[in-house]
CSV table of C-alpha atoms in Angstrom, one decimal:
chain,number,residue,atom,x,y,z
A,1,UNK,CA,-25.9,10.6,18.7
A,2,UNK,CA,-22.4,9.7,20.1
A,3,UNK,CA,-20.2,12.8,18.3
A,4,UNK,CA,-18.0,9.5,17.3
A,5,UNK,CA,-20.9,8.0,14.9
A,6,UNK,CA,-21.2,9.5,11.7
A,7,UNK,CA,-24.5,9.8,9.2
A,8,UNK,CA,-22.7,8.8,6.1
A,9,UNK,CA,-24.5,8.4,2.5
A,10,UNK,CA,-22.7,6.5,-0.3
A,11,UNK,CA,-24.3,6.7,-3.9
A,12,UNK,CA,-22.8,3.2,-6.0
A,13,UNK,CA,-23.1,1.7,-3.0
A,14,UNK,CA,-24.1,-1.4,-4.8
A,15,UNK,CA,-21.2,-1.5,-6.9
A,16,UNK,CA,-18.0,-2.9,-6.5
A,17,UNK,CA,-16.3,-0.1,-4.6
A,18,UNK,CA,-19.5,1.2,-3.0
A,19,UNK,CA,-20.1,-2.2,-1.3
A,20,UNK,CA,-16.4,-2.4,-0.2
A,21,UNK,CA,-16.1,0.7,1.0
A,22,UNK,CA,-20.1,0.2,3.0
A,23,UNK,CA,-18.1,-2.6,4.7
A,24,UNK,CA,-15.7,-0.9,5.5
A,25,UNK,CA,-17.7,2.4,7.2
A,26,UNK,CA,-20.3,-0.2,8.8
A,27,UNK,CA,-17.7,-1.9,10.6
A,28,UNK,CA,-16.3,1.5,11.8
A,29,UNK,CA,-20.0,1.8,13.3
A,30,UNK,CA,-21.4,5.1,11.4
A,31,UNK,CA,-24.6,4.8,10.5
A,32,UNK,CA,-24.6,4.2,6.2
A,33,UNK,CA,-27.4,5.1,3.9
A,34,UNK,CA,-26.5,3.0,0.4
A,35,UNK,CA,-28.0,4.3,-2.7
A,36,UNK,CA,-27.8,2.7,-5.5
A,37,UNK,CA,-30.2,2.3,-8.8
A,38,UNK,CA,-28.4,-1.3,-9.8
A,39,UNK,CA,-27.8,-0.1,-13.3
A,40,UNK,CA,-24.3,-1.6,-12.7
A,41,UNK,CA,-24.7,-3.0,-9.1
A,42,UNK,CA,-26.0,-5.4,-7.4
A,43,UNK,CA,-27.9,-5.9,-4.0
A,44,UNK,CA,-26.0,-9.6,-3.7
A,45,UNK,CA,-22.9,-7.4,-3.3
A,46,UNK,CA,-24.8,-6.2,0.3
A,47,UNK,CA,-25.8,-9.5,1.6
A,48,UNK,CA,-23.9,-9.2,4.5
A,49,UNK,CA,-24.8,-5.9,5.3
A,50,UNK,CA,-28.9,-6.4,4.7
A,51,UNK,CA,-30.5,-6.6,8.4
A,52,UNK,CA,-27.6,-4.8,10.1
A,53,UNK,CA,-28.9,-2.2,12.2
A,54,UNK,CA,-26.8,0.8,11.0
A,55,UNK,CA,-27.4,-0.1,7.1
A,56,UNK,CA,-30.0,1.3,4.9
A,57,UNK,CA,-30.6,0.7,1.4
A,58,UNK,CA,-32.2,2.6,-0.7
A,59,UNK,CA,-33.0,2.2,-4.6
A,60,UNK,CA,-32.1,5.8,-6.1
A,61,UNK,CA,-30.9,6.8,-9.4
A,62,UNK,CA,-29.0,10.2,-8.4
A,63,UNK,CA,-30.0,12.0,-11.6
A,64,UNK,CA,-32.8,12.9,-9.2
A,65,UNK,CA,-32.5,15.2,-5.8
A,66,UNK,CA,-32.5,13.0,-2.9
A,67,UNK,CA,-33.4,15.0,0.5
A,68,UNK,CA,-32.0,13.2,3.7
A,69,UNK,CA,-29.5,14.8,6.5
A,70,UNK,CA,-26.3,13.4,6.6
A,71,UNK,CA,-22.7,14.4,7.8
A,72,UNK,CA,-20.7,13.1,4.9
A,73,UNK,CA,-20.7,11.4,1.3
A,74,UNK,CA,-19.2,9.3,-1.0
A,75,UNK,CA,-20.1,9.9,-4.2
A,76,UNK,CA,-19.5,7.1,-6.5
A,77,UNK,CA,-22.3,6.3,-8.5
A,78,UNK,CA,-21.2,6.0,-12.3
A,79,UNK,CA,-20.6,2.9,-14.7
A,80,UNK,CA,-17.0,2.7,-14.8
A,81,UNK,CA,-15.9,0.3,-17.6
A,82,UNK,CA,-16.5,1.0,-21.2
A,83,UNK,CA,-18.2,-2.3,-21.2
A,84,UNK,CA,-21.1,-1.0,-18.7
A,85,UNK,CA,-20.6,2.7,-19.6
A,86,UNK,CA,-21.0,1.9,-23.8
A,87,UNK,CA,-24.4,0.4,-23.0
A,88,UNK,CA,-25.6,3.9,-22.4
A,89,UNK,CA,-23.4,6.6,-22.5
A,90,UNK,CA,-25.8,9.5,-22.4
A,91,UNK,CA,-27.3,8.2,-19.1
A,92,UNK,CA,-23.6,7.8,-18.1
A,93,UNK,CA,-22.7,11.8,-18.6
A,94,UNK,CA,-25.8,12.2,-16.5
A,95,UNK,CA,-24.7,10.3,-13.1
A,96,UNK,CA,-21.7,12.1,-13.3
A,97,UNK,CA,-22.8,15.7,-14.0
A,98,UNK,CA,-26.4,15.7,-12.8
A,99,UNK,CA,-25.6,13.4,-10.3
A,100,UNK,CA,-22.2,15.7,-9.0
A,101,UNK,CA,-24.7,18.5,-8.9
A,102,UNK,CA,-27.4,16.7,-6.9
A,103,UNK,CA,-25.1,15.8,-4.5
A,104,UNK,CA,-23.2,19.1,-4.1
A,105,UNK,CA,-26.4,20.7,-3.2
A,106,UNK,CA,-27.2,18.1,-0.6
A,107,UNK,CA,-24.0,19.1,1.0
A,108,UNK,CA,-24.5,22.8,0.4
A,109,UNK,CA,-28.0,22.2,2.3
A,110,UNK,CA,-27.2,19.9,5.2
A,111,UNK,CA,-23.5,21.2,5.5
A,112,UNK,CA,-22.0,17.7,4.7
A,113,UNK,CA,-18.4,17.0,3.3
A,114,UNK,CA,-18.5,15.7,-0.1
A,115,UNK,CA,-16.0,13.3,-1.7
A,116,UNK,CA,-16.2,13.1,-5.2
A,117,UNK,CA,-14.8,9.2,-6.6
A,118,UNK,CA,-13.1,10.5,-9.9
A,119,UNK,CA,-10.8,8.5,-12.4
A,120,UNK,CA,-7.4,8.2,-13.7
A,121,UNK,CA,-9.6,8.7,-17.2
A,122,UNK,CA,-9.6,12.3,-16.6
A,123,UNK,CA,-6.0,12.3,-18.0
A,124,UNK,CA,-7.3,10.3,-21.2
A,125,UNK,CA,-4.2,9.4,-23.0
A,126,UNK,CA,-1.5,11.0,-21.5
A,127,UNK,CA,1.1,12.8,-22.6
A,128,UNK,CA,3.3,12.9,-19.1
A,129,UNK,CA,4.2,9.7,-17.4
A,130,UNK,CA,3.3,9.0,-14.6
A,131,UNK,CA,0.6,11.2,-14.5
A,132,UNK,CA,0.3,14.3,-11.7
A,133,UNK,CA,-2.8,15.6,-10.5
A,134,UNK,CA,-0.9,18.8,-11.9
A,135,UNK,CA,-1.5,17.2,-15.3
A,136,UNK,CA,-4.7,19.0,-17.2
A,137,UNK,CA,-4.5,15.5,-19.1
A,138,UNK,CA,-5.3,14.8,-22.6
A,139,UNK,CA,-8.4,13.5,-23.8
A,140,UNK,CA,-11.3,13.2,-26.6
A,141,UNK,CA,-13.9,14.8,-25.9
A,142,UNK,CA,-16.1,13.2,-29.1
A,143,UNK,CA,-14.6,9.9,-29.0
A,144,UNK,CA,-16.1,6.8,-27.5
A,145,UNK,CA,-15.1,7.0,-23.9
A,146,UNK,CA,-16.0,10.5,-23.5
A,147,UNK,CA,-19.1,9.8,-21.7
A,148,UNK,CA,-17.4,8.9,-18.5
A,149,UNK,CA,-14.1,10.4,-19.0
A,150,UNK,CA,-15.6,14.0,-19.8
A,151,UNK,CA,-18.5,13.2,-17.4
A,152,UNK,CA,-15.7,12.8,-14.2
A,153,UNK,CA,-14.0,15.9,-15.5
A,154,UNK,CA,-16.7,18.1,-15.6
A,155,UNK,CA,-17.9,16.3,-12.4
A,156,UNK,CA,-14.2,17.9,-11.0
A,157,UNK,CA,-15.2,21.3,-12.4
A,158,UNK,CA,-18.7,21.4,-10.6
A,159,UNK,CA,-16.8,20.2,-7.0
A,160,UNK,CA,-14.3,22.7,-6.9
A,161,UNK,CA,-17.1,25.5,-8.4
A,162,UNK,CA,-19.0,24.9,-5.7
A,163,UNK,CA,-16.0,24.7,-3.2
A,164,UNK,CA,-15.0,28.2,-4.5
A,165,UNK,CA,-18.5,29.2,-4.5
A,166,UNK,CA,-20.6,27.8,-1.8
A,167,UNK,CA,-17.8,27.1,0.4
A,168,UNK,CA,-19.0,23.6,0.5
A,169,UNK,CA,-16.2,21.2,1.9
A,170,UNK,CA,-15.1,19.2,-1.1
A,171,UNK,CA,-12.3,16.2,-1.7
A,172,UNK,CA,-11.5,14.8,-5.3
A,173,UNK,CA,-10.2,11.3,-5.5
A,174,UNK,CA,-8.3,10.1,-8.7
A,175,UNK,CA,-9.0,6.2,-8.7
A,176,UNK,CA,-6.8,4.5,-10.8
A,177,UNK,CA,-7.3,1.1,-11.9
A,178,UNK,CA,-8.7,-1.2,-9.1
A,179,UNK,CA,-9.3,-4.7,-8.6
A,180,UNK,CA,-10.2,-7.9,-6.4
A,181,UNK,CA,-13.6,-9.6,-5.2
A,182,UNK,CA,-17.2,-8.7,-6.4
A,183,UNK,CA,-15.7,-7.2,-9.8
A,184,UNK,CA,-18.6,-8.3,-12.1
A,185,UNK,CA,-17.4,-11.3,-14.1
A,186,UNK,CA,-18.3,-9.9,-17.3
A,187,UNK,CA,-17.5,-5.9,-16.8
A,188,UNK,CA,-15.1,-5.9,-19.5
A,189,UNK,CA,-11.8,-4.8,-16.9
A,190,UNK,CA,-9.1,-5.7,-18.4
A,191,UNK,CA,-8.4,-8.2,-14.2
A,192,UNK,CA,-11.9,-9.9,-14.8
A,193,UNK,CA,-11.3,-10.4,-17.9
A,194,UNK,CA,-8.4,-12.4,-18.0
A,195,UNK,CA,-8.6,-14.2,-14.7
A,196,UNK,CA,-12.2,-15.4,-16.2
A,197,UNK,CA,-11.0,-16.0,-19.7
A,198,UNK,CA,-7.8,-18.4,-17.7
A,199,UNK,CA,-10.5,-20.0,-15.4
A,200,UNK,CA,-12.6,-20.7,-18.2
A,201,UNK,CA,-9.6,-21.9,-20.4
A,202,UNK,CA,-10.3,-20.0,-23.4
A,203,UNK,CA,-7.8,-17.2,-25.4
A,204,UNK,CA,-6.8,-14.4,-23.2
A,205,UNK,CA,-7.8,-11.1,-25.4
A,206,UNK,CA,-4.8,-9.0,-25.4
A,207,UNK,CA,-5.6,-5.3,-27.4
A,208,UNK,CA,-2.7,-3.7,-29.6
A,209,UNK,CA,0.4,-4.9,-29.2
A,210,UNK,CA,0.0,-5.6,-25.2
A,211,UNK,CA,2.6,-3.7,-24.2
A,212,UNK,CA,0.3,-0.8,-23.2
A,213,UNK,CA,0.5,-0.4,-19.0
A,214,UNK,CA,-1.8,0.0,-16.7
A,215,UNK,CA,-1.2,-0.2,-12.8
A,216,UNK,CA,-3.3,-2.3,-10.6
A,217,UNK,CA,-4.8,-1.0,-7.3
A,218,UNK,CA,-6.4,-3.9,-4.3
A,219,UNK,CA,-9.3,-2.8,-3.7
A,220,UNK,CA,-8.6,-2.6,0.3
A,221,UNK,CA,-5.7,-0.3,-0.4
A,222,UNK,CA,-8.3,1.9,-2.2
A,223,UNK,CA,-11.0,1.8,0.3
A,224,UNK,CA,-8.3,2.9,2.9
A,225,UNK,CA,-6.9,6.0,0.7
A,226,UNK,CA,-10.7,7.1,0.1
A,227,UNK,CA,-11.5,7.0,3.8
A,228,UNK,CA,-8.1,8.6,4.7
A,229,UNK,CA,-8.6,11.4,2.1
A,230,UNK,CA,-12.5,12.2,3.7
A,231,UNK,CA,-11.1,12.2,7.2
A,232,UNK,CA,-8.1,15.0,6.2
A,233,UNK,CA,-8.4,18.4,7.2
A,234,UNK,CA,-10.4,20.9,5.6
A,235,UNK,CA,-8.3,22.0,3.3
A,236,UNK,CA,-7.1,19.1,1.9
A,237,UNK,CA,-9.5,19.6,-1.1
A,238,UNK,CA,-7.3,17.3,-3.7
A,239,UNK,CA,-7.5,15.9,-6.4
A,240,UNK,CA,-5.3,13.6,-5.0
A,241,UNK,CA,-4.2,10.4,-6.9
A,242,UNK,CA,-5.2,7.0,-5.3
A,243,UNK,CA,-3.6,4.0,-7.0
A,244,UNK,CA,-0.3,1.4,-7.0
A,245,UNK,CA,2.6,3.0,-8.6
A,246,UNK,CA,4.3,-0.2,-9.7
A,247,UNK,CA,3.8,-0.8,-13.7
A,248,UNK,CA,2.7,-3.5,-15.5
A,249,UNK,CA,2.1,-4.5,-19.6
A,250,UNK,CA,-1.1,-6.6,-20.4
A,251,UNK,CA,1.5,-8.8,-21.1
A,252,UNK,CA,3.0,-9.5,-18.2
A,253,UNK,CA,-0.5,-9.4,-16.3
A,254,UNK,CA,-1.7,-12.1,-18.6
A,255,UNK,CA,1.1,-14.0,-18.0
A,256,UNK,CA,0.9,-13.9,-14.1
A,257,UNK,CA,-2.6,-14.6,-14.0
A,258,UNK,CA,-1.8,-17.6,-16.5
A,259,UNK,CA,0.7,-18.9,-13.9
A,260,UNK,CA,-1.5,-18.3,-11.0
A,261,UNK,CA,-4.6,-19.9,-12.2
A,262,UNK,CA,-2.5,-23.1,-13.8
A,263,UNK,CA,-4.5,-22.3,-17.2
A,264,UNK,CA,-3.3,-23.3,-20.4
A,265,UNK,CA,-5.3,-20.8,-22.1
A,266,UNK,CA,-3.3,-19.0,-25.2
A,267,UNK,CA,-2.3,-15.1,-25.7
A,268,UNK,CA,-4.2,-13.7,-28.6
A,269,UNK,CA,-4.5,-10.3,-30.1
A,270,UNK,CA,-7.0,-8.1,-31.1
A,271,UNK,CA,-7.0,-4.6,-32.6
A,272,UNK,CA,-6.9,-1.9,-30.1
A,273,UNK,CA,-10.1,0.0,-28.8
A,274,UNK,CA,-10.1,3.6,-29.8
A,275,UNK,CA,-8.8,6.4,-27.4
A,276,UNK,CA,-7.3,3.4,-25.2
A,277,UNK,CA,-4.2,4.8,-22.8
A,278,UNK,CA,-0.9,3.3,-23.7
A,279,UNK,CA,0.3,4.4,-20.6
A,280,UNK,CA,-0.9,4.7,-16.7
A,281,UNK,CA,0.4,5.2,-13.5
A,282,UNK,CA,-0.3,7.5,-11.1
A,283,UNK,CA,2.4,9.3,-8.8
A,284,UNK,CA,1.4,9.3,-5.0
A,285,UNK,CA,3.9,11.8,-3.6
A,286,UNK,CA,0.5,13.8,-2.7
A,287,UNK,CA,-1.7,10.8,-0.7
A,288,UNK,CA,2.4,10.0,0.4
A,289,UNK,CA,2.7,13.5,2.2
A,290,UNK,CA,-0.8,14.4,2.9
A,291,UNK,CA,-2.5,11.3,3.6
A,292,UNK,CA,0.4,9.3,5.2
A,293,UNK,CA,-1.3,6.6,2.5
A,294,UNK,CA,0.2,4.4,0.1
A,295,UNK,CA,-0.6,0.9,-1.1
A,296,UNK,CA,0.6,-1.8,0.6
A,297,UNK,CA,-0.7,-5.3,-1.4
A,298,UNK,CA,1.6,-6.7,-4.0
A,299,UNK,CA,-0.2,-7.4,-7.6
A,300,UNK,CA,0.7,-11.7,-7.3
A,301,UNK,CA,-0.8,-11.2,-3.8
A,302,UNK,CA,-4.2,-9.2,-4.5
A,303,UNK,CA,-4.8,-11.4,-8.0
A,304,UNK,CA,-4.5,-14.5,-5.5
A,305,UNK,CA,-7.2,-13.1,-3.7
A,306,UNK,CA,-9.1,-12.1,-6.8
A,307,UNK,CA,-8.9,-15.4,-8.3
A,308,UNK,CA,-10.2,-17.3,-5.9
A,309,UNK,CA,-13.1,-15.3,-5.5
A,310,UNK,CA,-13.8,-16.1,-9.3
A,311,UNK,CA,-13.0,-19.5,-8.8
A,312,UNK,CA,-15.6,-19.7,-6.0
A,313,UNK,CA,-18.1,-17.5,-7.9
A,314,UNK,CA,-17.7,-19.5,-11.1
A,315,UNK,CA,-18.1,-23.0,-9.7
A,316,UNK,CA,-21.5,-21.8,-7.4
A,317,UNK,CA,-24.9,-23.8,-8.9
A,318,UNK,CA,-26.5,-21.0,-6.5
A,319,UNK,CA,-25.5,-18.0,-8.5
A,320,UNK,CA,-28.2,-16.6,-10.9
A,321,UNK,CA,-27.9,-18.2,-14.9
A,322,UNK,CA,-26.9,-16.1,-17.5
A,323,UNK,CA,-27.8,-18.1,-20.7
A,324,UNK,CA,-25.1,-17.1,-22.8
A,325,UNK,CA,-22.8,-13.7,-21.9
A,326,UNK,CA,-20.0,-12.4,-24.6
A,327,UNK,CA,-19.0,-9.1,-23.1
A,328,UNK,CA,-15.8,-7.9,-22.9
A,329,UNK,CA,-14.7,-11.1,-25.3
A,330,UNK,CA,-15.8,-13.5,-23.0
A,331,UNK,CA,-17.4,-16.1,-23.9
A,332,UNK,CA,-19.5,-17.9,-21.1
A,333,UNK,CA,-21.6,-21.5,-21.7
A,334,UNK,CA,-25.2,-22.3,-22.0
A,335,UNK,CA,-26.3,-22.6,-18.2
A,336,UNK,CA,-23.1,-21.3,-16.7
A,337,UNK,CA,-23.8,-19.6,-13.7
A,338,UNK,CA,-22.4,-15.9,-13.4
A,339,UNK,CA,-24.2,-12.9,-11.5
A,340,UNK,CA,-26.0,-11.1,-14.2
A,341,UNK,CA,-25.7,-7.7,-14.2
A,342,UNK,CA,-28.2,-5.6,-12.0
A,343,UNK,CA,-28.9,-8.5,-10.9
């Protein structure tokens, strides 16, 4: 095998950042085995890549030990919207802790570096702004959203055990909130949300008083901090925060993806979720100094993007027929055609 050409497994292969993130390491030319169960995924998210000859696929829920040799992985199987995660959050705890611990001890085995796809969640609601990776964060770990956010923390703890343990070669990315094409229409993320609800022209569910922030990643820019992080030197273990610094209120996302999509739909407010951060935004100095990475798509610039994909997926008579979806408050009619999830 040319020394150039890597063996690379990625678990959530299927999903939304797996499939990117396949493209991306396919077109690189390393050979990529995708493993995915399709809890949250979807094999029409790999069209492109079925039939190429350096892409596998493989149906594998990684609760379970999976023995192939490989020379790196990506793990970043998990649900990752309370929308997906609430449907079953005790499987949910599973993919992140069984499935960190499967995982580790393929790399332990076959000597494989190990990247570990963990969340801005682990610093639940925080207490410092913006948050860094410094921050032990602060979180419930008996509320609602514990299943993932407690899940990726403990996920942390078993990467950097093993690290200290095993020696295995280990890198922790802190995703923070990420958008653009093959989101799943009816995830519940606060982007697909709105852009749907403003496509459909119906309310745009704002929680609270929508002045809570969040900051929005493209989900190219991500791709290129996770494969930057995995190619660092060895002891560049992280965690290391990978998201846009620039700040936004629901508001004022609403409002741009209003103006962007030419809807008419109205602002309307509901109560806020429990445990929901008021506050997020990560600071990069880290992925600044030891990635050389940072962010380089402007929120107007990646939603433009994003919306069109929706407008495209939306409007498709060949997408599969959901009869009637209300998830993540919205409201889809009889017949419309959406990609179900799993699907």
């Amino acid at each position: 095998m040319n020394r150039g050409i890597k063996r690379i497994l990625v678990t959530g292969g299927a999903g939304f950042l797996g499939s990117h993130l396949c493209d991306r390491l396919v077109a690189q030319g390393h050979d990529i085995l995708c493993v995915d169960n399709l809890f949250t995924g979807s094999k029409s998210n790999l069209t492109q890549l079925l039939g190429r000859p350096n892409f596998d696929y493989m149906r594998h829920d990684v609760t379970f030990p999976l023995y192939v040799e490989v020379d790196e992985i990506y793990n970043l199987a998990c649900p990752a919207s309370p929308v997906q995660y609430s449907v079953n959050p005790v499987q949910t705890t599973k993919t992140s802790v069984h499935g960190a611990i499967n995982m580790l001890g393929l790399a332990k085995r076959t000597g494989a570096k190990i990247l570990q796809a963990s969340t801005s969640e682990v610093y639940g609601d925080p207490e410092v702004h913006p948050q860094q990776e410094e921050y032990w964060g602060h979180v419930n770990p008996i509320g609602p959203r514990a299943c993932y956010d407690e899940g990726k923390r403990c996920a942390e703890t078993l990467f950097f055990d093993y690290h200290r343990e095993g020696r295995v070669r280990i890198k922790v990315a802190r995703i923070f909130n990420t958008y653009g094409p093959r989101m799943d229409p009816a995830d519940g993320r606060v982007v697909s949300n709105f852009i749907c609800q403003a496509l459909l022209g119906q309310p745009i569910t704002l929680y609270g008083d929508g002045r809570q922030t969040r900051s929005f990643c493209y989900v190219d820019d991500l791709i290129d901090g996770l494969i930057r992080l995995m190619g660092s030197e060895d002891a560049i273990t992280g965690p290391i925060n990978i998201g846009n610094p620039d700040e936004f209120t629901m508001i004022e996302l609403a409002e741009m993806i209003v103006a962007l999509t030419g809807s008419r739909s109205p602002l309307i407010m509901r109560p806020l979720p429990a445990d929901d951060p008021r506050q997020r935004r990560p600071d990069i100095a880290r992925a600044r100094d030891m990635l050389g990475w940072e962010p380089t798509v402007r929120l107007r610039e990646g939603l433009t993007r994003t919306i069109a994909y929706f407008d495209a997926l939306l409007s498709c008579a060949a997408s599969p027929v959901l009869p009637i979806a209300m998830q993540g408050d919205i409201v889809l009619p009889p017949a419309y055609p959406v990609n179900r999830l799993g699907a």
